[in-house]
XYZ file of C-alpha atoms in Angstrom:
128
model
C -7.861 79.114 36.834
C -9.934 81.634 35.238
C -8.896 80.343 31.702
C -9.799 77.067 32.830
C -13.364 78.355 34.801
C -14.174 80.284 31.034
C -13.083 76.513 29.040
C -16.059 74.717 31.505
C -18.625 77.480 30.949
C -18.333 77.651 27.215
C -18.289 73.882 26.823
C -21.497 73.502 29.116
C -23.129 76.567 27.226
C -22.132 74.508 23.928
C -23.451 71.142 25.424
C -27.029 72.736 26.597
C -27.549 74.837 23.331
C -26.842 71.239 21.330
C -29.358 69.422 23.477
C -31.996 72.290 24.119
C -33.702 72.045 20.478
C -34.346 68.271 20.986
C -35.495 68.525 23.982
C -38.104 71.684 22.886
C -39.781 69.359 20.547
C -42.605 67.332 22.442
C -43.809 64.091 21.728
C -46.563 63.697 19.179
C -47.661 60.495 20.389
C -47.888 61.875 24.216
C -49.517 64.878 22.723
C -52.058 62.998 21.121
C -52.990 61.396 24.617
C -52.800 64.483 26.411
C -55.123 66.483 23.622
C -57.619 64.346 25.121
C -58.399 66.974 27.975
C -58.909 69.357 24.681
C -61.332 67.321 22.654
C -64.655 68.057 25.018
C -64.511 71.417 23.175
C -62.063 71.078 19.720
C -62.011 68.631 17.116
C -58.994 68.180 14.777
C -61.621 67.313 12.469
C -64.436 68.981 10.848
C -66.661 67.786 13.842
C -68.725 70.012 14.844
C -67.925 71.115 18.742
C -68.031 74.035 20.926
C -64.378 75.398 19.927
C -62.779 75.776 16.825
C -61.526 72.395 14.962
C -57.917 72.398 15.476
C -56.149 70.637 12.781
C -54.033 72.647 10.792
C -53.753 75.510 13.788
C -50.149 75.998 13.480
C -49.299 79.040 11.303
C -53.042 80.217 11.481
C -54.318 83.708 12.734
C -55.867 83.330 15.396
C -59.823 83.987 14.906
C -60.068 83.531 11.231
C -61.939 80.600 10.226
C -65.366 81.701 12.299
C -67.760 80.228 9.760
C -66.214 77.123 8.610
C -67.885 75.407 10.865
C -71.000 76.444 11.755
C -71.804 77.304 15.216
C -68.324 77.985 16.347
C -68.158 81.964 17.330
C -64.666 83.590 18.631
C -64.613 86.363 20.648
C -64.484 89.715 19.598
C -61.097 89.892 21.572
C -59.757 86.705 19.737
C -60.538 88.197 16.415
C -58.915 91.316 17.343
C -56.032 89.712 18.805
C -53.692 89.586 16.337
C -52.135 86.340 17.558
C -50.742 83.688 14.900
C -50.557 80.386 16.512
C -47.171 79.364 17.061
C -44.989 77.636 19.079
C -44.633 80.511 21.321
C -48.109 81.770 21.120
C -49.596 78.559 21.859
C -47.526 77.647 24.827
C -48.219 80.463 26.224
C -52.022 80.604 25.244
C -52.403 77.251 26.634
C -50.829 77.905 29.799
C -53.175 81.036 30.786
C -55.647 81.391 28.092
C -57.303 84.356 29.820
C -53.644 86.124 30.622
C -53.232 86.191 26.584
C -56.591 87.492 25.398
C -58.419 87.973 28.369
C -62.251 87.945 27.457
C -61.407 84.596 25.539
C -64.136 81.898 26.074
C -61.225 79.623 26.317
C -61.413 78.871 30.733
C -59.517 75.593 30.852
C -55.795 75.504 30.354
C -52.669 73.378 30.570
C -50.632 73.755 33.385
C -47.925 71.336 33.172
C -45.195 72.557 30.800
C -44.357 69.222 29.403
C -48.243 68.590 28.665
C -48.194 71.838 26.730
C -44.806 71.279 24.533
C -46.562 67.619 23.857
C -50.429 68.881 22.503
C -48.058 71.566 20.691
C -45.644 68.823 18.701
C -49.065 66.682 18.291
C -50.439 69.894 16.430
C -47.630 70.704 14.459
C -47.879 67.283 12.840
C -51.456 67.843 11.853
C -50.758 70.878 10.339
C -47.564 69.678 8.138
């Protein structure tokens, strides 16, 4: 029985660890729509708005293109931050922007994890 218990574990384990990466990747298409909530503030443009454009964000430091475009400041703590905008990072970023770098002038963030993953595949592709 035990033999048999340790054969159904491993094969699930298998199964989910096959399945898990496609599922990780988002939707660009979805994320496109749900950026919409984003783009009162960031561009993935040069446009000039309140945040930071965002094209190209993926496998940036976080803080370092103040300048760019004019008018668009980071705070002292996101330029101190050390953060490179990842996966990871921006997941968790966009979940709880203030929990991550907490004088950020970042207020608004994503609660739904699905939402997140989605803006976060719809970045990626702008910054292939």
């Amino acid at each position: 029985m035990t033999k048999i218990l340790a054969s159904v574990v491993t094969s699930t384990l298998i199964l989910v660890s096959a399945t898990a990466p496609a599922a990780a990747e988002g939707d660009v298409a979805l994320g496109q729509k749900a950026f919409q909530r984003c783009s009162a503030c960031h561009s993935t443009t040069d446009q000039k708005k309140a945040g930071p454009g965002l094209g190209g964000v993926v496998g940036r430091a976080a803080g370092s293109i103040e300048g760019v475009i004019e008018g668009v400041r980071y705070s002292a703590a996101m330029k101190a931050s050390g953060l490179v905008w990842d996966e990871a990072t921006l997941d968790r970023f966009l979940a709880a922007p203030r929990e991550v770098v907490p004088t950020t002038t970042m207020t608004a963030g994503v609660p739904n994890p699905e939402d997140r993953l989605n803006i976060i595949a719809y970045l990626k592709s702008l910054s292939e």
